PDB file of C-alpha atoms in Angstrom:
ATOM      1  CA  MET E  36     -43.392   9.747   9.917  1.00 48.00           C
ATOM      2  CA  SER E  37     -43.212   6.635   7.742  1.00 47.00           C
ATOM      3  CA  PRO E  38     -40.188   4.320   7.831  1.00 48.00           C
ATOM      4  CA  SER E  39     -39.265   5.364   4.303  1.00 47.00           C
ATOM      5  CA  SER E  40     -39.101   9.051   5.277  1.00 45.00           C
ATOM      6  CA  SER E  41     -36.745   8.527   8.184  1.00 46.00           C
ATOM      7  CA  THR E  42     -33.882  10.986   8.429  1.00 47.00           C
ATOM      8  CA  THR E  43     -31.461   8.251   9.458  1.00 42.00           C
ATOM      9  CA  PRO E  44     -29.018   7.699   6.583  1.00 44.00           C
ATOM     10  CA  ASN E  45     -28.631   4.250   5.097  1.00 42.00           C
ATOM     11  CA  LEU E  46     -24.944   3.371   5.441  1.00 44.00           C
ATOM     12  CA  ALA E  47     -25.257  -0.053   3.835  1.00 41.00           C
ATOM     13  CA  VAL E  48     -23.001  -0.672   0.887  1.00 43.00           C
ATOM     14  CA  SER E  49     -24.147  -3.040  -1.790  1.00 39.00           C
ATOM     15  CA  SER E  50     -21.182  -4.901  -3.170  1.00 42.00           C
ATOM     16  CA  SER E  51     -23.216  -6.175  -6.114  1.00 42.00           C
ATOM     17  CA  SER E  52     -24.120  -2.688  -7.376  1.00 43.00           C
ATOM     18  CA  SER E  53     -20.726  -1.083  -6.941  1.00 56.00           C
ATOM     19  CA  LYS E  54     -17.715  -2.028  -8.997  1.00 74.00           C
ATOM     20  CA  VAL E  55     -14.681  -2.950  -6.914  1.00 78.00           C
ATOM     21  CA  SER E  56     -11.629  -0.933  -7.881  1.00 88.00           C
ATOM     22  CA  PRO E  57      -8.568  -3.153  -8.285  1.00 91.00           C
ATOM     23  CA  ILE E  58      -6.014  -3.197  -5.478  1.00 92.00           C
ATOM     24  CA  TRP E  59      -3.391  -1.831  -7.926  1.00 93.00           C
ATOM     25  CA  SER E  60      -5.332   1.449  -8.143  1.00 92.00           C
ATOM     26  CA  ARG E  61      -5.522   1.793  -4.340  1.00 94.00           C
ATOM     27  CA  LYS E  62      -1.863   2.351  -3.425  1.00 95.00           C
ATOM     28  CA  LYS E  63      -2.287   2.554   0.363  1.00 96.00           C
ATOM     29  CA  ASP E  64      -4.413  -0.583   0.381  1.00 97.00           C
ATOM     30  CA  LEU E  65      -1.742  -2.324  -1.692  1.00 97.00           C
ATOM     31  CA  VAL E  66       0.896  -1.300   0.872  1.00 97.00           C
ATOM     32  CA  TYR E  67      -1.371  -2.562   3.676  1.00 98.00           C
ATOM     33  CA  LEU E  68      -1.896  -5.849   1.821  1.00 98.00           C
ATOM     34  CA  VAL E  69       1.876  -6.371   1.508  1.00 98.00           C
ATOM     35  CA  PHE E  70       2.287  -5.407   5.178  1.00 98.00           C
ATOM     36  CA  PHE E  71      -0.327  -7.954   6.295  1.00 98.00           C
ATOM     37  CA  LEU E  72       1.115 -10.674   4.044  1.00 98.00           C
ATOM     38  CA  VAL E  73       4.536 -10.164   5.653  1.00 98.00           C
ATOM     39  CA  HIS E  74       2.976  -9.806   9.111  1.00 98.00           C
ATOM     40  CA  GLY E  75       1.141 -13.123   8.671  1.00 98.00           C
ATOM     41  CA  VAL E  76       4.304 -14.940   7.614  1.00 97.00           C
ATOM     42  CA  VAL E  77       6.293 -13.459  10.530  1.00 97.00           C
ATOM     43  CA  MET E  78       3.585 -14.389  13.044  1.00 98.00           C
ATOM     44  CA  LEU E  79       3.266 -17.967  11.795  1.00 97.00           C
ATOM     45  CA  GLY E  80       6.979 -18.526  11.156  1.00 96.00           C
ATOM     46  CA  PHE E  81       8.473 -16.723  14.152  1.00 96.00           C
ATOM     47  CA  ASP E  82       6.396 -14.809  16.704  1.00 96.00           C
ATOM     48  CA  LEU E  83       3.849 -17.506  17.520  1.00 97.00           C
ATOM     49  CA  THR E  84       6.020 -20.608  17.140  1.00 96.00           C
ATOM     50  CA  HIS E  85       6.206 -21.139  20.907  1.00 94.00           C
ATOM     51  CA  TYR E  86       2.541 -22.193  20.692  1.00 97.00           C
ATOM     52  CA  TYR E  87       3.378 -25.053  18.295  1.00 96.00           C
ATOM     53  CA  PRO E  88       3.700 -28.573  19.700  1.00 96.00           C
ATOM     54  CA  ALA E  89       7.334 -29.741  19.462  1.00 93.00           C
ATOM     55  CA  ALA E  90       6.270 -32.689  17.294  1.00 95.00           C
ATOM     56  CA  VAL E  91       5.082 -30.411  14.462  1.00 94.00           C
ATOM     57  CA  LYS E  92       7.483 -27.474  14.847  1.00 96.00           C
ATOM     58  CA  PRO E  93      10.107 -27.530  12.074  1.00 96.00           C
ATOM     59  CA  GLY E  94      13.725 -27.225  13.212  1.00 95.00           C
ATOM     60  CA  TRP E  95      14.361 -24.168  11.058  1.00 96.00           C
ATOM     61  CA  MET E  96      11.984 -22.152  13.267  1.00 96.00           C
ATOM     62  CA  THR E  97      14.158 -22.800  16.317  1.00 95.00           C
ATOM     63  CA  GLY E  98      17.260 -22.005  14.258  1.00 96.00           C
ATOM     64  CA  VAL E  99      15.863 -18.655  13.110  1.00 96.00           C
ATOM     65  CA  ARG E 100      14.893 -17.732  16.657  1.00 95.00           C
ATOM     66  CA  THR E 101      18.357 -18.707  17.991  1.00 96.00           C
ATOM     67  CA  TRP E 102      20.050 -16.588  15.312  1.00 97.00           C
ATOM     68  CA  TYR E 103      17.686 -13.667  15.953  1.00 97.00           C
ATOM     69  CA  VAL E 104      18.297 -13.634  19.714  1.00 97.00           C
ATOM     70  CA  ALA E 105      22.082 -13.957  19.234  1.00 96.00           C
ATOM     71  CA  THR E 106      22.122 -11.161  16.638  1.00 96.00           C
ATOM     72  CA  TYR E 107      19.674  -8.663  18.136  1.00 97.00           C
ATOM     73  CA  GLY E 108      19.575  -9.581  21.836  1.00 97.00           C
ATOM     74  CA  ASP E 109      15.779  -9.342  21.887  1.00 98.00           C
ATOM     75  CA  ARG E 110      14.817 -10.344  25.439  1.00 97.00           C
ATOM     76  CA  PHE E 111      11.183 -10.681  24.451  1.00 98.00           C
ATOM     77  CA  PHE E 112      12.114 -14.063  22.978  1.00 96.00           C
ATOM     78  CA  TYR E 113      14.277 -15.469  25.763  1.00 95.00           C
ATOM     79  CA  ASN E 114      13.544 -13.546  28.996  1.00 96.00           C
ATOM     80  CA  PRO E 115      10.294 -11.636  28.441  1.00 97.00           C
ATOM     81  CA  PRO E 116       8.905  -9.102  30.915  1.00 98.00           C
ATOM     82  CA  SER E 117       5.697 -10.044  32.694  1.00 97.00           C
ATOM     83  CA  PHE E 118       3.433  -8.227  30.200  1.00 97.00           C
ATOM     84  CA  PHE E 119       4.837  -9.880  27.072  1.00 98.00           C
ATOM     85  CA  PRO E 120       3.028 -13.258  27.268  1.00 97.00           C
ATOM     86  CA  LEU E 121      -0.238 -11.286  27.223  1.00 98.00           C
ATOM     87  CA  TYR E 122       0.948  -9.404  24.121  1.00 98.00           C
ATOM     88  CA  SER E 123       1.839 -12.719  22.504  1.00 98.00           C
ATOM     89  CA  LEU E 124      -1.616 -14.083  23.294  1.00 98.00           C
ATOM     90  CA  LEU E 125      -3.131 -10.891  21.842  1.00 98.00           C
ATOM     91  CA  GLU E 126      -1.143 -11.521  18.677  1.00 98.00           C
ATOM     92  CA  LEU E 127      -2.531 -15.071  18.479  1.00 98.00           C
ATOM     93  CA  LEU E 128      -6.154 -14.193  19.274  1.00 98.00           C
ATOM     94  CA  PHE E 129      -6.436 -10.751  17.622  1.00 98.00           C
ATOM     95  CA  HIS E 130      -3.640 -10.066  15.103  1.00 97.00           C
ATOM     96  CA  LEU E 131      -3.711 -13.452  13.396  1.00 98.00           C
ATOM     97  CA  PRO E 132      -7.496 -13.671  12.813  1.00 98.00           C
ATOM     98  CA  LEU E 133      -7.700  -9.995  11.837  1.00 98.00           C
ATOM     99  CA  THR E 134      -4.763 -10.371   9.442  1.00 98.00           C
ATOM    100  CA  LEU E 135      -6.409 -13.403   7.832  1.00 98.00           C
ATOM    101  CA  TRP E 136      -9.638 -11.391   7.451  1.00 98.00           C
ATOM    102  CA  LEU E 137      -7.954  -8.195   6.225  1.00 98.00           C
ATOM    103  CA  MET E 138      -6.006  -9.713   3.329  1.00 97.00           C
ATOM    104  CA  PRO E 139      -9.078 -10.696   1.272  1.00 97.00           C
ATOM    105  CA  ALA E 140     -11.001  -7.669   2.618  1.00 97.00           C
ATOM    106  CA  LEU E 141      -8.354  -5.353   1.176  1.00 97.00           C
ATOM    107  CA  LEU E 142      -8.524  -7.172  -2.164  1.00 96.00           C
ATOM    108  CA  ARG E 143     -12.315  -6.807  -2.392  1.00 96.00           C
ATOM    109  CA  ASN E 144     -12.277  -3.227  -1.010  1.00 95.00           C
ATOM    110  CA  ASP E 145     -14.569  -4.215   1.855  1.00 96.00           C
ATOM    111  CA  PRO E 146     -16.185  -1.085   3.373  1.00 94.00           C
ATOM    112  CA  ARG E 147     -15.424  -2.377   6.894  1.00 96.00           C
ATOM    113  CA  THR E 148     -11.677  -2.362   6.240  1.00 97.00           C
ATOM    114  CA  PRO E 149     -10.989   1.155   7.623  1.00 97.00           C
ATOM    115  CA  LEU E 150     -12.647   0.251  10.922  1.00 97.00           C
ATOM    116  CA  ALA E 151     -10.528  -2.905  11.220  1.00 98.00           C
ATOM    117  CA  LEU E 152      -7.385  -0.951  10.288  1.00 98.00           C
ATOM    118  CA  LEU E 153      -8.147   1.696  12.917  1.00 98.00           C
ATOM    119  CA  VAL E 154      -8.564  -0.853  15.707  1.00 98.00           C
ATOM    120  CA  PHE E 155      -5.453  -2.753  14.577  1.00 98.00           C
ATOM    121  CA  SER E 156      -3.378   0.419  14.395  1.00 98.00           C
ATOM    122  CA  LEU E 157      -4.402   1.681  17.837  1.00 98.00           C
ATOM    123  CA  GLU E 158      -3.677  -1.654  19.523  1.00 98.00           C
ATOM    124  CA  THR E 159      -0.421  -2.098  17.607  1.00 98.00           C
ATOM    125  CA  THR E 160       0.819   1.421  18.351  1.00 98.00           C
ATOM    126  CA  VAL E 161       0.220   1.094  22.098  1.00 98.00           C
ATOM    127  CA  THR E 162       1.698  -2.390  22.472  1.00 98.00           C
ATOM    128  CA  THR E 163       4.702  -1.714  20.242  1.00 98.00           C
ATOM    129  CA  MET E 164       5.486   1.580  21.992  1.00 98.00           C
ATOM    130  CA  THR E 165       5.448  -0.365  25.276  1.00 98.00           C
ATOM    131  CA  CYS E 166       7.913  -2.845  23.782  1.00 97.00           C
ATOM    132  CA  LEU E 167      10.151  -0.012  22.535  1.00 97.00           C
ATOM    133  CA  ALA E 168      10.174   1.631  25.967  1.00 96.00           C
ATOM    134  CA  GLU E 169      11.063  -1.705  27.572  1.00 97.00           C
ATOM    135  CA  MET E 170      13.778  -2.446  24.995  1.00 96.00           C
ATOM    136  CA  TRP E 171      15.438   0.950  25.426  1.00 94.00           C
ATOM    137  CA  GLY E 172      15.984   0.040  29.094  1.00 95.00           C
ATOM    138  CA  TRP E 173      18.001  -3.101  28.322  1.00 96.00           C
ATOM    139  CA  GLU E 174      21.533  -2.084  29.244  1.00 95.00           C
ATOM    140  CA  GLU E 175      23.203  -5.131  27.669  1.00 96.00           C
ATOM    141  CA  LEU E 176      22.278  -4.067  24.116  1.00 96.00           C
ATOM    142  CA  SER E 177      24.905  -2.465  21.916  1.00 94.00           C
ATOM    143  CA  SER E 178      24.079   0.800  20.170  1.00 93.00           C
ATOM    144  CA  ALA E 179      23.760  -1.158  16.903  1.00 94.00           C
ATOM    145  CA  GLN E 180      21.264  -3.588  18.461  1.00 95.00           C
ATOM    146  CA  ARG E 181      19.280  -0.705  19.937  1.00 94.00           C
ATOM    147  CA  GLY E 182      19.431   1.569  16.871  1.00 94.00           C
ATOM    148  CA  TRP E 183      17.715   1.796  13.501  1.00 94.00           C
ATOM    149  CA  GLY E 184      19.698  -1.177  12.160  1.00 94.00           C
ATOM    150  CA  GLY E 185      18.537  -3.304  15.072  1.00 95.00           C
ATOM    151  CA  LEU E 186      15.533  -3.558  17.355  1.00 96.00           C
ATOM    152  CA  GLY E 187      14.875   0.194  17.300  1.00 95.00           C
ATOM    153  CA  GLY E 188      14.450   0.029  13.536  1.00 96.00           C
ATOM    154  CA  MET E 189      12.316  -3.098  13.560  1.00 96.00           C
ATOM    155  CA  TYR E 190       9.970  -2.011  16.329  1.00 97.00           C
ATOM    156  CA  GLY E 191      10.165   1.658  15.301  1.00 96.00           C
ATOM    157  CA  ALA E 192       9.177   0.932  11.695  1.00 96.00           C
ATOM    158  CA  TYR E 193       6.252  -1.122  12.966  1.00 96.00           C
ATOM    159  CA  VAL E 194       5.069   1.885  15.017  1.00 98.00           C
ATOM    160  CA  VAL E 195       5.436   4.243  12.038  1.00 97.00           C
ATOM    161  CA  VAL E 196       3.324   1.952   9.834  1.00 97.00           C
ATOM    162  CA  ALA E 197       0.716   1.554  12.592  1.00 98.00           C
ATOM    163  CA  VAL E 198       0.448   5.316  13.200  1.00 98.00           C
ATOM    164  CA  PHE E 199       0.150   6.072   9.474  1.00 97.00           C
ATOM    165  CA  MET E 200      -2.457   3.318   9.130  1.00 98.00           C
ATOM    166  CA  GLY E 201      -4.430   4.768  12.045  1.00 98.00           C
ATOM    167  CA  VAL E 202      -4.430   8.311  10.677  1.00 97.00           C
ATOM    168  CA  ASP E 203      -5.434   7.044   7.231  1.00 96.00           C
ATOM    169  CA  ALA E 204      -8.207   4.816   8.626  1.00 97.00           C
ATOM    170  CA  TRP E 205      -9.530   7.639  10.807  1.00 95.00           C
ATOM    171  CA  ALA E 206      -9.593  10.009   7.811  1.00 94.00           C
ATOM    172  CA  ARG E 207     -11.485   7.451   5.708  1.00 93.00           C
ATOM    173  CA  LEU E 208     -14.037   6.831   8.450  1.00 94.00           C
ATOM    174  CA  GLU E 209     -14.410  10.528   9.153  1.00 91.00           C
ATOM    175  CA  ARG E 210     -15.298  11.191   5.496  1.00 88.00           C
ATOM    176  CA  VAL E 211     -17.944   8.425   5.608  1.00 88.00           C
ATOM    177  CA  VAL E 212     -19.464   9.905   8.772  1.00 88.00           C
ATOM    178  CA  ALA E 213     -19.405  13.421   7.289  1.00 86.00           C
ATOM    179  CA  ARG E 214     -21.192  12.240   4.108  1.00 84.00           C
ATOM    180  CA  ALA E 215     -23.746  10.296   6.149  1.00 86.00           C
ATOM    181  CA  ASN E 216     -24.559  13.391   8.187  1.00 83.00           C
ATOM    182  CA  GLY E 217     -25.708  15.605   5.351  1.00 79.00           C
ATOM    183  CA  GLY E 218     -22.473  16.957   4.036  1.00 72.00           C
ATOM    184  CA  VAL E 219     -20.811  17.938   7.300  1.00 74.00           C
ATOM    185  CA  GLU E 220     -17.367  19.213   6.396  1.00 73.00           C
ATOM    186  CA  PRO E 221     -14.795  16.539   7.314  1.00 69.00           C
ATOM    187  CA  VAL E 222     -11.769  17.633   9.303  1.00 70.00           C
ATOM    188  CA  ALA E 223      -9.558  15.405   7.153  1.00 68.00           C
ATOM    189  CA  LYS E 224     -10.328  17.153   3.870  1.00 64.00           C
ATOM    190  CA  LYS E 225      -7.356  15.805   1.998  1.00 61.00           C
ATOM    191  CA  GLU E 226      -6.431  12.271   0.986  1.00 63.00           C
ATOM    192  CA  LEU E 227      -3.293  11.092   2.743  1.00 60.00           C
TER     193      LEU E 227
END
């Protein structure tokens, strides 16, 4: 069998031969782009500020954190459980670089985007669910702080986005695999 008659499908995508559809026509990707823009700002302006040297950390960052802790009682930012520093490091070493890669990747409709979204969504769902479970055990929180208008809503919304993103990314990847394997019928037959 010659190399040209191989039955292995070529999954390479040539960006020069295919026209990139604008982000405005890809509604889910547009939502993901907005999500990652906000996520990047929150990471750099709030979540990861404890990594900044005091000499370069603007005072407003400390002020926002003080207000946030006083308003929402989020222990993760003043008395974190033993697992949380690892989650914070994961945010620095995984979320931040992936977010910086995903924003332009979403704009150019990079074919690797669904794989990155799937990995992000799985990691984010597991770690955020852990944080929710921990937070629900904090007895000092009021029902407002724990509910949808407080930490439950913030962390809960993050889980909902991550789960939706994961299902969508899986469906996209599953269609690619089905096409590459000679028209195997994908389980996710419908666009989300």
